Structure formats: structure tokens, C-alpha cells
């Protein structure tokens, strides 16, 4: 089973070292960034399961970083870890989209429990029902194999772990391959809502899938301006 990947964005090296040490001991895979600018670069390099970030940091503060990440992915869990303990600071964090907020000095055991709660909640979110005779658990998409229950995309010896939403969207696109699919229909069926915010998220997820599927030239995701998308696969 793949280790949970955590991005820790913290400019205090002593605190960062302590937190990373305890998370490593618990089996988490932790990457550390020392400020908000570096944090965004690290976020763009890999798929993370959780982000822990400070608020007051040089170059780019945590609020700004969280807003930029939320614009790319509304669903990735974000936990703020800050010495700012006023109600207005916490309210601002939650309005941006924080999943939790802990104050310094950090109690590491409490932090670990909060992380476990966030990840457990993330796993228990409702998913699109899997499998029937017309919708197998393993789906061949060009040269790729989508293992939907385990959310893995395989091509040759290369395996990529997908998020729940990525796996659901890819399976949905394959169901409607080679047809024009309206944006509103995708959002209603996969997200359960077609509001503007989730529409922006859809574009981000489509860009990710294009990147994941780039090794097979017979697969293409076309953006039909003002209408929707076409998922083209040469069967």
C-alpha cells in the first residue's frame, strides 16, 4: 500500500524537523518546503494527499498559498499550523477552505490525531458506485488499464495512483468516449453540482488527465469551446 504523501510548508526549521520526524515514524511520506513560493512549486511537482502549512511565511503567506492551491484543487485537505490564535485568523483560514487549524506550540500527538481524522473523512466520502456488467472494475483505455476500485492507472510497468475524483472522471469519460459531453452533464454526474466553482475545478482535472494519458497518442481530450469535451479513443 502506498504511503500517504504530505506536503509540509513551514519556515521554522526546528518545528518542521520535529513534525517531519514524527510523521516519518508513523509511516507518512513527507516533503518539506520552507516558504509559500517553494510550497507551491512542490505542490505542482507531485500528487499529495494532505497539505500542512504555516500562515506567516516569507515570500508568500499561507493564506495566499491556500487560495492558489484551492483554485487548482478544491478537494485536497489543508491543515493550517500557526501561532496566530485569534478567532479572526481561524475564520479566515476556514473561509479559504481549510479542513483544520491547530495553534503553536504544536502538540505532535494531537496533530497526528487530527491528520488521521482528516484522512479518514476523506476516504469515507461518497463515491460513484463501482461495477456492473457494462462497467467492469478494470477498464482498458487505449494502452492504459484503469483499476477503478484501487484508483490506479497502469501503462506497461508504470503505475500512477489517482485521486478518487480523477478515477471517477476518467471512468465517466470512457463511458461516453468519442461523443460530445456537455460540461453541465459532467459536473452533475461526477461532482453532483454544476456551479461555477466546480466548473473551474473540472478544467484543472481535465488538464491532469491529459498529462496522465500523454503516453498514448491514440487518446485525446478535446475542449469544445462553450459546450463541453470529447474523449477520443481509437478502439
PDB file of N, CA, C and O in Angstrom, residues 16-74:
ATOM      1  N   UNK A  16       9.605  22.310  11.712  1.00  0.00           N
ATOM      2  CA  UNK A  16       9.455  21.441  10.538  1.00  0.00           C
ATOM      3  C   UNK A  16      10.163  20.108  10.752  1.00  0.00           C
ATOM      4  O   UNK A  16       9.635  19.044  10.428  1.00  0.00           O
ATOM      5  N   UNK A  17      11.371  20.156  11.324  1.00  0.00           N
ATOM      6  CA  UNK A  17      12.142  18.930  11.562  1.00  0.00           C
ATOM      7  C   UNK A  17      11.437  18.027  12.558  1.00  0.00           C
ATOM      8  O   UNK A  17      11.371  16.800  12.370  1.00  0.00           O
ATOM      9  N   UNK A  18      10.887  18.631  13.611  1.00  0.00           N
ATOM     10  CA  UNK A  18      10.177  17.851  14.628  1.00  0.00           C
ATOM     11  C   UNK A  18       8.935  17.178  14.050  1.00  0.00           C
ATOM     12  O   UNK A  18       8.715  15.972  14.232  1.00  0.00           O
ATOM     13  N   UNK A  19       8.118  17.963  13.347  1.00  0.00           N
ATOM     14  CA  UNK A  19       6.881  17.422  12.770  1.00  0.00           C
ATOM     15  C   UNK A  19       7.200  16.349  11.742  1.00  0.00           C
ATOM     16  O   UNK A  19       6.588  15.271  11.732  1.00  0.00           O
ATOM     17  N   UNK A  20       8.147  16.621  10.858  1.00  0.00           N
ATOM     18  CA  UNK A  20       8.511  15.647   9.823  1.00  0.00           C
ATOM     19  C   UNK A  20       9.011  14.343  10.450  1.00  0.00           C
ATOM     20  O   UNK A  20       8.676  13.251   9.986  1.00  0.00           O
ATOM     21  N   UNK A  21       9.806  14.462  11.509  1.00  0.00           N
ATOM     22  CA  UNK A  21      10.338  13.271  12.175  1.00  0.00           C
ATOM     23  C   UNK A  21       9.210  12.376  12.673  1.00  0.00           C
ATOM     24  O   UNK A  21       9.211  11.161  12.438  1.00  0.00           O
ATOM     25  N   UNK A  22       8.226  12.972  13.365  1.00  0.00           N
ATOM     26  CA  UNK A  22       7.127  12.183  13.907  1.00  0.00           C
ATOM     27  C   UNK A  22       6.234  11.613  12.810  1.00  0.00           C
ATOM     28  O   UNK A  22       5.752  10.479  12.917  1.00  0.00           O
ATOM     29  N   UNK A  23       6.016  12.376  11.753  1.00  0.00           N
ATOM     30  CA  UNK A  23       5.197  11.875  10.648  1.00  0.00           C
ATOM     31  C   UNK A  23       5.913  10.741   9.916  1.00  0.00           C
ATOM     32  O   UNK A  23       5.290   9.758   9.506  1.00  0.00           O
ATOM     33  N   UNK A  24       7.227  10.881   9.733  1.00  0.00           N
ATOM     34  CA  UNK A  24       8.007   9.807   9.111  1.00  0.00           C
ATOM     35  C   UNK A  24       7.914   8.518   9.930  1.00  0.00           C
ATOM     36  O   UNK A  24       7.759   7.423   9.385  1.00  0.00           O
ATOM     37  N   UNK A  25       8.012   8.661  11.257  1.00  0.00           N
ATOM     38  CA  UNK A  25       7.921   7.486  12.139  1.00  0.00           C
ATOM     39  C   UNK A  25       6.574   6.789  11.982  1.00  0.00           C
ATOM     40  O   UNK A  25       6.495   5.554  12.020  1.00  0.00           O
ATOM     41  N   UNK A  26       5.520   7.569  11.771  1.00  0.00           N
ATOM     42  CA  UNK A  26       4.182   7.000  11.607  1.00  0.00           C
ATOM     43  C   UNK A  26       3.929   6.461  10.202  1.00  0.00           C
ATOM     44  O   UNK A  26       2.832   6.021   9.894  1.00  0.00           O
ATOM     45  N   UNK A  27       4.930   6.529   9.340  1.00  0.00           N
ATOM     46  CA  UNK A  27       4.791   5.926   8.020  1.00  0.00           C
ATOM     47  C   UNK A  27       4.331   6.850   6.920  1.00  0.00           C
ATOM     48  O   UNK A  27       4.082   6.402   5.791  1.00  0.00           O
ATOM     49  N   UNK A  28       4.212   8.149   7.207  1.00  0.00           N
ATOM     50  CA  UNK A  28       3.823   9.096   6.169  1.00  0.00           C
ATOM     51  C   UNK A  28       5.047   9.489   5.331  1.00  0.00           C
ATOM     52  O   UNK A  28       6.180   9.499   5.830  1.00  0.00           O
ATOM     53  N   UNK A  29       4.821   9.804   4.056  1.00  0.00           N
ATOM     54  CA  UNK A  29       5.887  10.289   3.178  1.00  0.00           C
ATOM     55  C   UNK A  29       5.788  11.805   3.133  1.00  0.00           C
ATOM     56  O   UNK A  29       4.830  12.356   2.569  1.00  0.00           O
ATOM     57  N   UNK A  30       6.752  12.495   3.744  1.00  0.00           N
ATOM     58  CA  UNK A  30       6.658  13.944   3.936  1.00  0.00           C
ATOM     59  C   UNK A  30       7.726  14.675   3.134  1.00  0.00           C
ATOM     60  O   UNK A  30       8.908  14.351   3.217  1.00  0.00           O
ATOM     61  N   UNK A  31       7.290  15.672   2.360  1.00  0.00           N
ATOM     62  CA  UNK A  31       8.207  16.604   1.709  1.00  0.00           C
ATOM     63  C   UNK A  31       8.066  17.960   2.393  1.00  0.00           C
ATOM     64  O   UNK A  31       6.940  18.387   2.698  1.00  0.00           O
ATOM     65  N   UNK A  32       9.186  18.634   2.618  1.00  0.00           N
ATOM     66  CA  UNK A  32       9.172  19.910   3.333  1.00  0.00           C
ATOM     67  C   UNK A  32       9.542  21.061   2.399  1.00  0.00           C
ATOM     68  O   UNK A  32      10.505  20.968   1.639  1.00  0.00           O
ATOM     69  N   UNK A  33       8.761  22.132   2.463  1.00  0.00           N
ATOM     70  CA  UNK A  33       9.063  23.378   1.756  1.00  0.00           C
ATOM     71  C   UNK A  33       9.165  24.488   2.793  1.00  0.00           C
ATOM     72  O   UNK A  33       8.387  24.520   3.749  1.00  0.00           O
ATOM     73  N   UNK A  34      10.114  25.419   2.605  1.00  0.00           N
ATOM     74  CA  UNK A  34      10.412  26.405   3.638  1.00  0.00           C
ATOM     75  C   UNK A  34       9.632  27.713   3.513  1.00  0.00           C
ATOM     76  O   UNK A  34       9.708  28.548   4.405  1.00  0.00           O
ATOM     77  N   UNK A  35       8.910  27.912   2.428  1.00  0.00           N
ATOM     78  CA  UNK A  35       8.083  29.115   2.314  1.00  0.00           C
ATOM     79  C   UNK A  35       6.976  28.850   1.301  1.00  0.00           C
ATOM     80  O   UNK A  35       6.933  27.796   0.662  1.00  0.00           O
ATOM     81  N   UNK A  36       6.080  29.843   1.154  1.00  0.00           N
ATOM     82  CA  UNK A  36       4.926  29.646   0.290  1.00  0.00           C
ATOM     83  C   UNK A  36       5.268  29.482  -1.176  1.00  0.00           C
ATOM     84  O   UNK A  36       4.616  28.715  -1.894  1.00  0.00           O
ATOM     85  N   UNK A  37       6.285  30.185  -1.651  1.00  0.00           N
ATOM     86  CA  UNK A  37       6.690  30.067  -3.055  1.00  0.00           C
ATOM     87  C   UNK A  37       7.214  28.663  -3.338  1.00  0.00           C
ATOM     88  O   UNK A  37       6.823  28.011  -4.307  1.00  0.00           O
ATOM     89  N   UNK A  38       8.103  28.195  -2.458  1.00  0.00           N
ATOM     90  CA  UNK A  38       8.626  26.837  -2.614  1.00  0.00           C
ATOM     91  C   UNK A  38       7.517  25.811  -2.435  1.00  0.00           C
ATOM     92  O   UNK A  38       7.487  24.778  -3.109  1.00  0.00           O
ATOM     93  N   UNK A  39       6.575  26.117  -1.538  1.00  0.00           N
ATOM     94  CA  UNK A  39       5.465  25.202  -1.300  1.00  0.00           C
ATOM     95  C   UNK A  39       4.618  24.981  -2.543  1.00  0.00           C
ATOM     96  O   UNK A  39       4.225  23.854  -2.845  1.00  0.00           O
ATOM     97  N   UNK A  40       4.335  26.061  -3.277  1.00  0.00           N
ATOM     98  CA  UNK A  40       3.532  25.926  -4.495  1.00  0.00           C
ATOM     99  C   UNK A  40       4.283  25.128  -5.550  1.00  0.00           C
ATOM    100  O   UNK A  40       3.694  24.305  -6.256  1.00  0.00           O
ATOM    101  N   UNK A  41       5.586  25.348  -5.649  1.00  0.00           N
ATOM    102  CA  UNK A  41       6.401  24.585  -6.610  1.00  0.00           C
ATOM    103  C   UNK A  41       6.379  23.099  -6.267  1.00  0.00           C
ATOM    104  O   UNK A  41       6.244  22.251  -7.157  1.00  0.00           O
ATOM    105  N   UNK A  42       6.515  22.784  -4.980  1.00  0.00           N
ATOM    106  CA  UNK A  42       6.489  21.381  -4.556  1.00  0.00           C
ATOM    107  C   UNK A  42       5.119  20.763  -4.811  1.00  0.00           C
ATOM    108  O   UNK A  42       5.014  19.599  -5.213  1.00  0.00           O
ATOM    109  N   UNK A  43       4.059  21.532  -4.558  1.00  0.00           N
ATOM    110  CA  UNK A  43       2.703  21.028  -4.798  1.00  0.00           C
ATOM    111  C   UNK A  43       2.510  20.653  -6.266  1.00  0.00           C
ATOM    112  O   UNK A  43       1.878  19.643  -6.584  1.00  0.00           O
ATOM    113  N   UNK A  44       3.047  21.481  -7.163  1.00  0.00           N
ATOM    114  CA  UNK A  44       2.880  21.238  -8.596  1.00  0.00           C
ATOM    115  C   UNK A  44       3.703  20.052  -9.100  1.00  0.00           C
ATOM    116  O   UNK A  44       3.450  19.537 -10.188  1.00  0.00           O
ATOM    117  N   UNK A  45       4.693  19.612  -8.318  1.00  0.00           N
ATOM    118  CA  UNK A  45       5.562  18.524  -8.753  1.00  0.00           C
ATOM    119  C   UNK A  45       4.968  17.147  -8.525  1.00  0.00           C
ATOM    120  O   UNK A  45       5.342  16.181  -9.195  1.00  0.00           O
ATOM    121  N   UNK A  46       4.074  17.015  -7.552  1.00  0.00           N
ATOM    122  CA  UNK A  46       3.620  15.679  -7.162  1.00  0.00           C
ATOM    123  C   UNK A  46       2.162  15.717  -6.718  1.00  0.00           C
ATOM    124  O   UNK A  46       1.592  16.791  -6.502  1.00  0.00           O
ATOM    125  N   UNK A  47       1.569  14.534  -6.590  1.00  0.00           N
ATOM    126  CA  UNK A  47       0.196  14.403  -6.094  1.00  0.00           C
ATOM    127  C   UNK A  47       0.253  14.132  -4.597  1.00  0.00           C
ATOM    128  O   UNK A  47       0.753  13.086  -4.170  1.00  0.00           O
ATOM    129  N   UNK A  48      -0.266  15.067  -3.809  1.00  0.00           N
ATOM    130  CA  UNK A  48      -0.248  14.931  -2.355  1.00  0.00           C
ATOM    131  C   UNK A  48      -1.637  14.557  -1.834  1.00  0.00           C
ATOM    132  O   UNK A  48      -2.660  14.875  -2.439  1.00  0.00           O
ATOM    133  N   UNK A  49      -1.644  13.891  -0.684  1.00  0.00           N
ATOM    134  CA  UNK A  49      -2.895  13.514  -0.031  1.00  0.00           C
ATOM    135  C   UNK A  49      -3.315  14.534   1.016  1.00  0.00           C
ATOM    136  O   UNK A  49      -4.478  14.584   1.395  1.00  0.00           O
ATOM    137  N   UNK A  50      -2.376  15.361   1.487  1.00  0.00           N
ATOM    138  CA  UNK A  50      -2.652  16.332   2.535  1.00  0.00           C
ATOM    139  C   UNK A  50      -1.568  17.402   2.519  1.00  0.00           C
ATOM    140  O   UNK A  50      -0.404  17.114   2.238  1.00  0.00           O
ATOM    141  N   UNK A  51      -1.970  18.645   2.838  1.00  0.00           N
ATOM    142  CA  UNK A  51      -1.005  19.740   2.955  1.00  0.00           C
ATOM    143  C   UNK A  51      -1.119  20.346   4.342  1.00  0.00           C
ATOM    144  O   UNK A  51      -2.219  20.672   4.803  1.00  0.00           O
ATOM    145  N   UNK A  52       0.022  20.463   5.017  1.00  0.00           N
ATOM    146  CA  UNK A  52       0.099  21.157   6.305  1.00  0.00           C
ATOM    147  C   UNK A  52       0.906  22.429   6.068  1.00  0.00           C
ATOM    148  O   UNK A  52       2.024  22.368   5.538  1.00  0.00           O
ATOM    149  N   UNK A  53       0.352  23.579   6.459  1.00  0.00           N
ATOM    150  CA  UNK A  53       1.078  24.817   6.179  1.00  0.00           C
ATOM    151  C   UNK A  53       0.960  25.826   7.317  1.00  0.00           C
ATOM    152  O   UNK A  53      -0.059  25.889   8.021  1.00  0.00           O
ATOM    153  N   UNK A  54       2.030  26.592   7.486  1.00  0.00           N
ATOM    154  CA  UNK A  54       2.049  27.727   8.401  1.00  0.00           C
ATOM    155  C   UNK A  54       1.309  28.886   7.732  1.00  0.00           C
ATOM    156  O   UNK A  54       1.018  28.850   6.529  1.00  0.00           O
ATOM    157  N   UNK A  55       1.004  29.914   8.520  1.00  0.00           N
ATOM    158  CA  UNK A  55       0.369  31.114   7.971  1.00  0.00           C
ATOM    159  C   UNK A  55       1.411  32.180   7.657  1.00  0.00           C
ATOM    160  O   UNK A  55       1.542  32.636   6.521  1.00  0.00           O
ATOM    161  N   UNK A  56       2.186  32.565   8.665  1.00  0.00           N
ATOM    162  CA  UNK A  56       3.177  33.640   8.490  1.00  0.00           C
ATOM    163  C   UNK A  56       4.477  33.049   7.945  1.00  0.00           C
ATOM    164  O   UNK A  56       5.219  32.380   8.664  1.00  0.00           O
ATOM    165  N   UNK A  57       4.722  33.283   6.655  1.00  0.00           N
ATOM    166  CA  UNK A  57       5.924  32.770   5.997  1.00  0.00           C
ATOM    167  C   UNK A  57       6.485  33.834   5.064  1.00  0.00           C
ATOM    168  O   UNK A  57       5.739  34.675   4.568  1.00  0.00           O
ATOM    169  N   UNK A  58       7.785  33.808   4.807  1.00  0.00           N
ATOM    170  CA  UNK A  58       8.377  34.769   3.863  1.00  0.00           C
ATOM    171  C   UNK A  58       7.952  34.475   2.425  1.00  0.00           C
ATOM    172  O   UNK A  58       7.590  33.338   2.097  1.00  0.00           O
ATOM    173  N   UNK A  59       7.968  35.513   1.601  1.00  0.00           N
ATOM    174  CA  UNK A  59       7.734  35.426   0.154  1.00  0.00           C
ATOM    175  C   UNK A  59       6.262  35.204  -0.214  1.00  0.00           C
ATOM    176  O   UNK A  59       5.754  35.827  -1.137  1.00  0.00           O
ATOM    177  N   UNK A  60       5.590  34.299   0.480  1.00  0.00           N
ATOM    178  CA  UNK A  60       4.167  34.058   0.216  1.00  0.00           C
ATOM    179  C   UNK A  60       3.562  33.473   1.485  1.00  0.00           C
ATOM    180  O   UNK A  60       4.014  32.448   1.989  1.00  0.00           O
ATOM    181  N   UNK A  61       2.528  34.121   2.040  1.00  0.00           N
ATOM    182  CA  UNK A  61       1.948  33.622   3.291  1.00  0.00           C
ATOM    183  C   UNK A  61       1.030  32.428   3.031  1.00  0.00           C
ATOM    184  O   UNK A  61       0.660  32.128   1.884  1.00  0.00           O
ATOM    185  N   UNK A  62       0.656  31.760   4.100  1.00  0.00           N
ATOM    186  CA  UNK A  62      -0.139  30.540   3.979  1.00  0.00           C
ATOM    187  C   UNK A  62      -1.526  30.770   3.409  1.00  0.00           C
ATOM    188  O   UNK A  62      -2.043  29.926   2.673  1.00  0.00           O
ATOM    189  N   UNK A  63      -2.145  31.904   3.741  1.00  0.00           N
ATOM    190  CA  UNK A  63      -3.471  32.186   3.197  1.00  0.00           C
ATOM    191  C   UNK A  63      -3.422  32.278   1.669  1.00  0.00           C
ATOM    192  O   UNK A  63      -4.271  31.716   0.971  1.00  0.00           O
ATOM    193  N   UNK A  64      -2.433  32.992   1.177  1.00  0.00           N
ATOM    194  CA  UNK A  64      -2.292  33.146  -0.277  1.00  0.00           C
ATOM    195  C   UNK A  64      -2.007  31.800  -0.925  1.00  0.00           C
ATOM    196  O   UNK A  64      -2.590  31.463  -1.970  1.00  0.00           O
ATOM    197  N   UNK A  65      -1.104  31.032  -0.314  1.00  0.00           N
ATOM    198  CA  UNK A  65      -0.787  29.707  -0.851  1.00  0.00           C
ATOM    199  C   UNK A  65      -2.024  28.826  -0.883  1.00  0.00           C
ATOM    200  O   UNK A  65      -2.283  28.143  -1.884  1.00  0.00           O
ATOM    201  N   UNK A  66      -2.804  28.834   0.189  1.00  0.00           N
ATOM    202  CA  UNK A  66      -4.015  28.004   0.238  1.00  0.00           C
ATOM    203  C   UNK A  66      -5.008  28.413  -0.842  1.00  0.00           C
ATOM    204  O   UNK A  66      -5.632  27.555  -1.488  1.00  0.00           O
ATOM    205  N   UNK A  67      -5.164  29.713  -1.071  1.00  0.00           N
ATOM    206  CA  UNK A  67      -6.084  30.176  -2.113  1.00  0.00           C
ATOM    207  C   UNK A  67      -5.625  29.702  -3.492  1.00  0.00           C
ATOM    208  O   UNK A  67      -6.451  29.291  -4.325  1.00  0.00           O
ATOM    209  N   UNK A  68      -4.318  29.744  -3.739  1.00  0.00           N
ATOM    210  CA  UNK A  68      -3.797  29.321  -5.041  1.00  0.00           C
ATOM    211  C   UNK A  68      -3.964  27.811  -5.226  1.00  0.00           C
ATOM    212  O   UNK A  68      -4.288  27.345  -6.326  1.00  0.00           O
ATOM    213  N   UNK A  69      -3.752  27.050  -4.172  1.00  0.00           N
ATOM    214  CA  UNK A  69      -3.940  25.600  -4.264  1.00  0.00           C
ATOM    215  C   UNK A  69      -5.418  25.259  -4.410  1.00  0.00           C
ATOM    216  O   UNK A  69      -5.783  24.376  -5.191  1.00  0.00           O
ATOM    217  N   UNK A  70      -6.278  25.963  -3.680  1.00  0.00           N
ATOM    218  CA  UNK A  70      -7.718  25.709  -3.788  1.00  0.00           C
ATOM    219  C   UNK A  70      -8.229  25.986  -5.202  1.00  0.00           C
ATOM    220  O   UNK A  70      -9.161  25.338  -5.673  1.00  0.00           O
ATOM    221  N   UNK A  71      -7.637  26.968  -5.891  1.00  0.00           N
ATOM    222  CA  UNK A  71      -8.043  27.248  -7.274  1.00  0.00           C
ATOM    223  C   UNK A  71      -7.685  26.093  -8.192  1.00  0.00           C
ATOM    224  O   UNK A  71      -8.343  25.867  -9.208  1.00  0.00           O
ATOM    225  N   UNK A  72      -6.647  25.343  -7.835  1.00  0.00           N
ATOM    226  CA  UNK A  72      -6.226  24.199  -8.642  1.00  0.00           C
ATOM    227  C   UNK A  72      -6.967  22.929  -8.240  1.00  0.00           C
ATOM    228  O   UNK A  72      -7.256  22.076  -9.084  1.00  0.00           O
ATOM    229  N   UNK A  73      -7.229  22.777  -6.939  1.00  0.00           N
ATOM    230  CA  UNK A  73      -7.862  21.554  -6.441  1.00  0.00           C
ATOM    231  C   UNK A  73      -8.714  21.889  -5.215  1.00  0.00           C
ATOM    232  O   UNK A  73      -8.177  22.124  -4.134  1.00  0.00           O
ATOM    233  N   UNK A  74     -10.031  21.926  -5.370  1.00  0.00           N
ATOM    234  CA  UNK A  74     -10.901  22.273  -4.239  1.00  0.00           C
ATOM    235  C   UNK A  74     -10.993  21.187  -3.175  1.00  0.00           C
ATOM    236  O   UNK A  74     -11.590  21.411  -2.129  1.00  0.00           O
TER     237      UNK A  74
END
